[in-house]
mmCIF file of C-alpha atoms and ligand atoms in Angstrom:
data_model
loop_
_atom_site.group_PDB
_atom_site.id
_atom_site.type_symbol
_atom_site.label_atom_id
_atom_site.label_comp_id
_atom_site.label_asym_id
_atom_site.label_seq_id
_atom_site.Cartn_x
_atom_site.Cartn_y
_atom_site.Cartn_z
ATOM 1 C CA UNK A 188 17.363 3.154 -11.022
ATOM 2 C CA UNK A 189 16.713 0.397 -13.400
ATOM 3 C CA UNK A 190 13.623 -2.285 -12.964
ATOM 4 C CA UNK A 191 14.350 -5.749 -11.442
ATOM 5 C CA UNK A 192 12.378 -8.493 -12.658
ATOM 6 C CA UNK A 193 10.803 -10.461 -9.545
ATOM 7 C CA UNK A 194 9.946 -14.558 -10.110
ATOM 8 C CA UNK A 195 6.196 -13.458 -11.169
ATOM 9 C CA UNK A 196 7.530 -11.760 -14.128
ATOM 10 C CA UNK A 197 6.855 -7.940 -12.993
ATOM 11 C CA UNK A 198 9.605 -5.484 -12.304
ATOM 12 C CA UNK A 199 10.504 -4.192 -8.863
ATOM 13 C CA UNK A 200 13.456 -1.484 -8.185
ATOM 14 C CA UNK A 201 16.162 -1.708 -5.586
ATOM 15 C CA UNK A 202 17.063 1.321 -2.723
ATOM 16 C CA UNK A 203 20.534 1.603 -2.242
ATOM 17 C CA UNK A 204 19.958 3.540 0.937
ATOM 18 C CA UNK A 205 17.995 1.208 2.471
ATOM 19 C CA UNK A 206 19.336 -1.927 0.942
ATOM 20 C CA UNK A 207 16.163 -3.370 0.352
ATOM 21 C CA UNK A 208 13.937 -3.636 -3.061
ATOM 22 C CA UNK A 209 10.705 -2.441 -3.468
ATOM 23 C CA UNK A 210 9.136 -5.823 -3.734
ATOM 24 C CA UNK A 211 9.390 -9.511 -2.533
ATOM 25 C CA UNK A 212 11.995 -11.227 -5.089
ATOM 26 C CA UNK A 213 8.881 -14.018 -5.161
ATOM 27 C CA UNK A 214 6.603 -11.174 -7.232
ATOM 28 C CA UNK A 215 5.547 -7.552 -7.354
ATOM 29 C CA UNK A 216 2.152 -7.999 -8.342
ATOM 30 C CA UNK A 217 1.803 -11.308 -6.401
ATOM 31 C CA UNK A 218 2.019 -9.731 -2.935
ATOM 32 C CA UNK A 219 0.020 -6.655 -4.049
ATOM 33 C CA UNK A 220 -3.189 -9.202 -5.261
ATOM 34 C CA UNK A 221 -2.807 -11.934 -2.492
ATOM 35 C CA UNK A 222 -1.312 -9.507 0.597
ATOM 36 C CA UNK A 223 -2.623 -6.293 0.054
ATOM 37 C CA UNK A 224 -5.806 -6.809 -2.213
ATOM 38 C CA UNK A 225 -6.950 -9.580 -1.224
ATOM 39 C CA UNK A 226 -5.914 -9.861 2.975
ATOM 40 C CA UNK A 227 -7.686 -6.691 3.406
ATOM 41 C CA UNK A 228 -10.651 -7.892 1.664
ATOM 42 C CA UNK A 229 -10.783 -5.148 -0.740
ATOM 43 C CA UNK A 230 -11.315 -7.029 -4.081
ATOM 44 C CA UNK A 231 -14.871 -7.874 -2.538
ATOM 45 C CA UNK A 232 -15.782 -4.322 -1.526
ATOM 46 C CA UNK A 233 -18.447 -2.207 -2.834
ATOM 47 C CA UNK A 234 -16.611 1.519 -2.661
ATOM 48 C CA UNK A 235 -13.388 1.030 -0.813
ATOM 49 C CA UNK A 236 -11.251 3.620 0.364
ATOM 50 C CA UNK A 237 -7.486 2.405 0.829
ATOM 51 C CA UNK A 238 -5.023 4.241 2.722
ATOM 52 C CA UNK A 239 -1.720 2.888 1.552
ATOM 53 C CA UNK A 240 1.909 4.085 3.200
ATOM 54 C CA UNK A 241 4.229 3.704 0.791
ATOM 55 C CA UNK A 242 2.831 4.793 -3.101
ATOM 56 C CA UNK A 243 6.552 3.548 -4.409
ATOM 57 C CA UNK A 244 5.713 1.946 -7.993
ATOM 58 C CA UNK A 245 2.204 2.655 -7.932
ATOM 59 C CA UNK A 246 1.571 -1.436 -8.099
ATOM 60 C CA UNK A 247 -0.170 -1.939 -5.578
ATOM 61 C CA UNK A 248 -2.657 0.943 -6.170
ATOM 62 C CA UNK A 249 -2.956 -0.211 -10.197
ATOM 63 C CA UNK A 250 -3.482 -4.143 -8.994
ATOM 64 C CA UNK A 251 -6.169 -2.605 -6.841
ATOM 65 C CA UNK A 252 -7.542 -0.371 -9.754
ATOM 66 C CA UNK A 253 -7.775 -3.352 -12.035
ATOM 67 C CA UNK A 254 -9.890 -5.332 -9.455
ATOM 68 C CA UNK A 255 -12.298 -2.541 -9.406
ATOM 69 C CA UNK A 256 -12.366 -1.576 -13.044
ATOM 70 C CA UNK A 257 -13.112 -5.046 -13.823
ATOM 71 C CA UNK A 258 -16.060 -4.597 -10.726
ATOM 72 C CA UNK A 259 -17.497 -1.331 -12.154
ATOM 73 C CA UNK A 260 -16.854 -0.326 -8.143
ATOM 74 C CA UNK A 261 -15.160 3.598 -8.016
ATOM 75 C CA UNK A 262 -12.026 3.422 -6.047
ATOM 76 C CA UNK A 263 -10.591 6.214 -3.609
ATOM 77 C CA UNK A 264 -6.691 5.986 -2.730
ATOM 78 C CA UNK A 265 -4.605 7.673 -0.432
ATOM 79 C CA UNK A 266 -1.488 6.888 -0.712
ATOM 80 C CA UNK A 267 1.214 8.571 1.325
ATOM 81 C CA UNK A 268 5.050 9.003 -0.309
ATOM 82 C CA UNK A 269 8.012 10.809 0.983
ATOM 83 C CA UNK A 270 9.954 9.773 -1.997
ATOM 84 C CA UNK A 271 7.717 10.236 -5.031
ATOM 85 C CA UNK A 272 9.670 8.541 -7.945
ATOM 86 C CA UNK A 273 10.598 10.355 -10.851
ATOM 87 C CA UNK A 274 8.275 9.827 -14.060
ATOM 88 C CA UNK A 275 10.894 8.586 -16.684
ATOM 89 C CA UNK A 276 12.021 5.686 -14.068
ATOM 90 C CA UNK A 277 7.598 5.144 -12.888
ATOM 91 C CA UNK A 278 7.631 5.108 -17.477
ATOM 92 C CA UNK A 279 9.366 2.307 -17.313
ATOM 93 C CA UNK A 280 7.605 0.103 -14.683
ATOM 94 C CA UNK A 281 4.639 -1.281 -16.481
ATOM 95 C CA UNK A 282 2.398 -4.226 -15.446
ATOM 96 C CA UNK A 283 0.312 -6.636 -17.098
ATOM 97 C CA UNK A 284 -3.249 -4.833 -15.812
ATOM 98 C CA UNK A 285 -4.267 -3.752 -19.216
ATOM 99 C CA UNK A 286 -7.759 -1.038 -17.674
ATOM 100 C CA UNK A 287 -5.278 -0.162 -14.979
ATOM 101 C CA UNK A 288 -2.152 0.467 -17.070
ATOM 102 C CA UNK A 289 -4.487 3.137 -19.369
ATOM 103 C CA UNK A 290 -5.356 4.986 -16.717
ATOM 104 C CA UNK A 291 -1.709 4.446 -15.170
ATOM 105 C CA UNK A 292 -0.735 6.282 -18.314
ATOM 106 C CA UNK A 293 -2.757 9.297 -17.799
ATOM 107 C CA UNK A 294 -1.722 9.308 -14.320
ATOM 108 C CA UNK A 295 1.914 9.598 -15.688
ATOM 109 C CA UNK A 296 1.105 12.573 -17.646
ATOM 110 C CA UNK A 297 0.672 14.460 -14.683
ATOM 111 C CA UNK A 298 2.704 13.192 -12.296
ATOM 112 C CA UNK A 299 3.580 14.111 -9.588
ATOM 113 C CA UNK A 300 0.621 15.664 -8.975
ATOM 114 C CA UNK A 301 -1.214 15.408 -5.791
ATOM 115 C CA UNK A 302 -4.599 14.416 -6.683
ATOM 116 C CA UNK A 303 -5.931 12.366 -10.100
ATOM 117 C CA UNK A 304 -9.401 11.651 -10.777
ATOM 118 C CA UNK A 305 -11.641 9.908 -13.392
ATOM 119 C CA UNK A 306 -14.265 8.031 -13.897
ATOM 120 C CA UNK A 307 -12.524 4.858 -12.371
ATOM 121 C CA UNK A 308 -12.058 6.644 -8.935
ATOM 122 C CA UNK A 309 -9.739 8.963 -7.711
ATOM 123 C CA UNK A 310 -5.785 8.732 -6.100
ATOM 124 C CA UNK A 311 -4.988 11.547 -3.748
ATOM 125 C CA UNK A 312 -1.360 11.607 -2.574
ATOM 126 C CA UNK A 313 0.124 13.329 0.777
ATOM 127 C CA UNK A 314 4.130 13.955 -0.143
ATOM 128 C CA UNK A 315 5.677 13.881 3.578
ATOM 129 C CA UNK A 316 6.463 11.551 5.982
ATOM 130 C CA UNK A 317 3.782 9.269 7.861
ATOM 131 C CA UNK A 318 5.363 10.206 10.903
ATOM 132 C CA UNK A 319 4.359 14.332 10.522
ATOM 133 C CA UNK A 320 1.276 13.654 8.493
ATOM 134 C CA UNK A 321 -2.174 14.168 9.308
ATOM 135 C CA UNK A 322 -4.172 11.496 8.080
ATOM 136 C CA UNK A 323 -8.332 11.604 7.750
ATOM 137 C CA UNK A 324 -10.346 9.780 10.834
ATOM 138 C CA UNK A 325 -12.815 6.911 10.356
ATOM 139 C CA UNK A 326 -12.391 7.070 7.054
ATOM 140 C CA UNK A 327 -10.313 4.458 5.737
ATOM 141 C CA UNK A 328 -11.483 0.891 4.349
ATOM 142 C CA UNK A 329 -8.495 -0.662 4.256
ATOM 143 C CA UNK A 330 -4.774 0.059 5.095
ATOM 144 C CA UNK A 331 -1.976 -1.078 3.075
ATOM 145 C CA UNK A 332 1.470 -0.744 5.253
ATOM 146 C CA UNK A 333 4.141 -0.811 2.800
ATOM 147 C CA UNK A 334 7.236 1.050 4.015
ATOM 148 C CA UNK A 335 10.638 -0.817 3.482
ATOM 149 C CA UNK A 336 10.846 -2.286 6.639
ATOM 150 C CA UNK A 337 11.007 -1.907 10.072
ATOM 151 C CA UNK A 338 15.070 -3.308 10.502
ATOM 152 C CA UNK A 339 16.098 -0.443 8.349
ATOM 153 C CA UNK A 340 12.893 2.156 8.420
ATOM 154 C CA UNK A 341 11.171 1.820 11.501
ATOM 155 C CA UNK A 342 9.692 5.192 11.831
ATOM 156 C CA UNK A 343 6.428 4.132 10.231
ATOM 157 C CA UNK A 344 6.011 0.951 12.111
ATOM 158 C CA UNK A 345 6.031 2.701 15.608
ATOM 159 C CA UNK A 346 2.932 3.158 18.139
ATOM 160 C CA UNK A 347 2.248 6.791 17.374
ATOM 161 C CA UNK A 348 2.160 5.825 13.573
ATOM 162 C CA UNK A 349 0.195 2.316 13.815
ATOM 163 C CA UNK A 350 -2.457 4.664 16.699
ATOM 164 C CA UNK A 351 -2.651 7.133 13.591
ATOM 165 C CA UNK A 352 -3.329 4.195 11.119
ATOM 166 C CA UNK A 353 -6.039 3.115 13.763
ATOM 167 C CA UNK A 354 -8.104 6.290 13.779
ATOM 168 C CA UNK A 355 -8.026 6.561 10.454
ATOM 169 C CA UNK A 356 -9.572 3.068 9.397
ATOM 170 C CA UNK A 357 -12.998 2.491 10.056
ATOM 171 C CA UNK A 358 -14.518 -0.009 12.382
ATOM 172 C CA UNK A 359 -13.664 -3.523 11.514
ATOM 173 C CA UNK A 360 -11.496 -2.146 8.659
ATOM 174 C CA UNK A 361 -8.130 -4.253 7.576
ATOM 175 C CA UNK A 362 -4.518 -3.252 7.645
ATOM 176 C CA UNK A 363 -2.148 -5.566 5.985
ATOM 177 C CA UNK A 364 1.205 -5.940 5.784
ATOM 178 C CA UNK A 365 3.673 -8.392 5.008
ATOM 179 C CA UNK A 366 6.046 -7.739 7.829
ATOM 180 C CA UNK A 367 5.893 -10.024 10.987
ATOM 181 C CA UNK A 368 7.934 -8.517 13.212
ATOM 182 C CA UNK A 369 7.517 -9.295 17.335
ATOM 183 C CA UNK A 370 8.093 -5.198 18.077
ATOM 184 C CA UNK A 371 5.582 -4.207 15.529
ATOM 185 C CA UNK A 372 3.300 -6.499 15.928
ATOM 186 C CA UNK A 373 3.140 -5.974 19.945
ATOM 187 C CA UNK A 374 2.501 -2.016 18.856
ATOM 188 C CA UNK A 375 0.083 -2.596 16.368
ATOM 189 C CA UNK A 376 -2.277 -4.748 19.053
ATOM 190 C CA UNK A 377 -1.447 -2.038 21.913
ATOM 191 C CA UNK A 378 -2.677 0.406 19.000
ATOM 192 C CA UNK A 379 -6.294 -1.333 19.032
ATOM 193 C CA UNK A 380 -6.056 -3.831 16.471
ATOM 194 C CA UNK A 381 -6.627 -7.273 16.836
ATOM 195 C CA UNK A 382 -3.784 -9.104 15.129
ATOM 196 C CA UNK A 383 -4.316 -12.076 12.911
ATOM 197 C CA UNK A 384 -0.936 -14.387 11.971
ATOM 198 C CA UNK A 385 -1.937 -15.235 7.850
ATOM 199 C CA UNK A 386 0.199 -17.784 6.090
ATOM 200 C CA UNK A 387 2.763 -15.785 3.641
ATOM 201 C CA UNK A 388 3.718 -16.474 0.322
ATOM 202 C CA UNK A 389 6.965 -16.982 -0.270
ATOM 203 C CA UNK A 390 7.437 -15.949 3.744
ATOM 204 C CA UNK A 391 6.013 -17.768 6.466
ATOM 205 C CA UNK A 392 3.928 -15.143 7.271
ATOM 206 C CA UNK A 393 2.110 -11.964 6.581
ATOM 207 C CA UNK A 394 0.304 -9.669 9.736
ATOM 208 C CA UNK A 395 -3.529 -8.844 9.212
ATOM 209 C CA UNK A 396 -4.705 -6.393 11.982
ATOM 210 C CA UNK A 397 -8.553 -5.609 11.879
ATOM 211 C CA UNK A 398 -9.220 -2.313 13.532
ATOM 212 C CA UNK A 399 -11.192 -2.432 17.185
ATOM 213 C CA UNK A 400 -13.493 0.264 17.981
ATOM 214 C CA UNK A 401 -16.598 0.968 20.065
ATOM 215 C CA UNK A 402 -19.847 0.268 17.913
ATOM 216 C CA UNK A 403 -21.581 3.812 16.761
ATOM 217 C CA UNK A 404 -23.788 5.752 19.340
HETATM 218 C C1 SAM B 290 8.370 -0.991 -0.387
HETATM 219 S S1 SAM B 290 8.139 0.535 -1.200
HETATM 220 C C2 SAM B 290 6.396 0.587 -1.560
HETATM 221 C C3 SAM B 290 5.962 -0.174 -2.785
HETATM 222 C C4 SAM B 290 4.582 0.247 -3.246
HETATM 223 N N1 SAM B 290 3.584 0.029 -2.239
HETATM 224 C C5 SAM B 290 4.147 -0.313 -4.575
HETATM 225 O O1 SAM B 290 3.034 -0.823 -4.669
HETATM 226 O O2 SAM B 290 4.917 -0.231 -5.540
HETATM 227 C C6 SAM B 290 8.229 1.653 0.159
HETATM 228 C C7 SAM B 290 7.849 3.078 -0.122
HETATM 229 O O3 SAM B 290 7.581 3.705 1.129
HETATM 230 C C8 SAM B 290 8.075 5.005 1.112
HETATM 231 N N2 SAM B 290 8.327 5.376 2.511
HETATM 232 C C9 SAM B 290 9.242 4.833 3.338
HETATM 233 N N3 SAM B 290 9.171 5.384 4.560
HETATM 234 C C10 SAM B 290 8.191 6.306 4.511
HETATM 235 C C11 SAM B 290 7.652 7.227 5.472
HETATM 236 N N4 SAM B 290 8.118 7.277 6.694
HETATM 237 N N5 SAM B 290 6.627 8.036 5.075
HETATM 238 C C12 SAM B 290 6.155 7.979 3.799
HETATM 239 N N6 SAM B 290 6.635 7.132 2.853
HETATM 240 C C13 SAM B 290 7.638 6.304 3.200
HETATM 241 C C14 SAM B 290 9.344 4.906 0.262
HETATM 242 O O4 SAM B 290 9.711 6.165 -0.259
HETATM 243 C C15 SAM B 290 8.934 3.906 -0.787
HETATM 244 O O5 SAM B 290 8.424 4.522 -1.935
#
């Protein structure tokens, strides 16, 4: 597999099986700072814990790092990956995040391990499919849904998936995602989110869903 360069300058890959690439041909690190980052509100908060489906290239986890090294704010990520790439082809995605690509590096040196920590934060990784998973209730910040999509991989857009992603957020936590699909977006309101139509980039538009639930007590 050999790196793509999207229109903002940073590399993507493409999947042959799927017959999609890894990232908008508008820019990698765009969508991962103005979809993911910023949609779920998670350059603005104090300790957040993302739950991200879909690790791939790692960029939107190191666009995330670099908002919060730059914060001082320690960052937990879990990212789940059925298809952890190897390290040479990761080796040769780099980004221009200098704090994040450092600890990118070290991150390299061990990978694919399934759990990294430091003193910026830590990334734990499930290797499985979303579908079979367990993932950790009410504890979740944010959720970054970033499977290819659901025309050619809709296992982890379904109900039982988007209920999972539900339990796991807490209340008044944000999923993003940049699909806007009619099916998945009727599943992810019947899975208790209230869904929120946000103006794309380079697509008319991205899906925000903030998570519904029953105050405490
Ligand atoms: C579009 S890429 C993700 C790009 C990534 N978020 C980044 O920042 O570079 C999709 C990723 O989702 C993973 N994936 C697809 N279906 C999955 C599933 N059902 N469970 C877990 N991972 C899945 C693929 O292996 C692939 O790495």
């Amino acid at each position: 597999m050999e790196p793509i360069l999207t229109q903002d300058g940073t590399p993507t890959l493409f999947h042959p099986r799927y017959g999609e690439a890894y990232h908008p041909r508008q820019g990698a690190l765009l969508q991962a700072r103005r979809l993911y980052l910023e949609k779920t509100l998670t350059h603005l908060h104090p300790a957040p814990r993302v739950l991200e489906v879909g690790l791939g290239l790692l960029v939107n986890f190191r666009v995330t790092l670099e908002s919060t090294l730059g914060r001082g704010v320690y960052l937990r990520y879990l990212a789940v990956e059925r298809e952890p790439l190897p390290r040479e082809v990761l080796a040769r995605v780099r980004l221009p995040l200098p704090r994040a690509e450092e600890v990118f590096a070290e991150i390299l040196k061990g990978w694919p391990n399934a759990c990294f920590l430091g003193p910026w934060g830590e990334l734990r990784i499930l290797f499985g499919e979303v579908e079979a998973l367990e993932l950790p209730q009410d504890w979740a910040t944010a959720v970054y849904l970033d499977p290819f999509s659901p025309r050619v991989n809709p296992g982890p857009w379904s109900l039982p998936v988007l209920k999972g992603l539900h339990r796991a957020l807490r209340r008044g936590g944000r999923l993003a995602t940049y699909s806007a699909q009619g099916v998945f977006r009727r599943a992810l309101k019947e899975a208790g989110f209230a869904l929120h139509r946000v103006p794309g980039v380079g697509k008319r538009e991205w899906t925000v869903g903030i998570a519904l639930k029953p105050p405490p007590g």
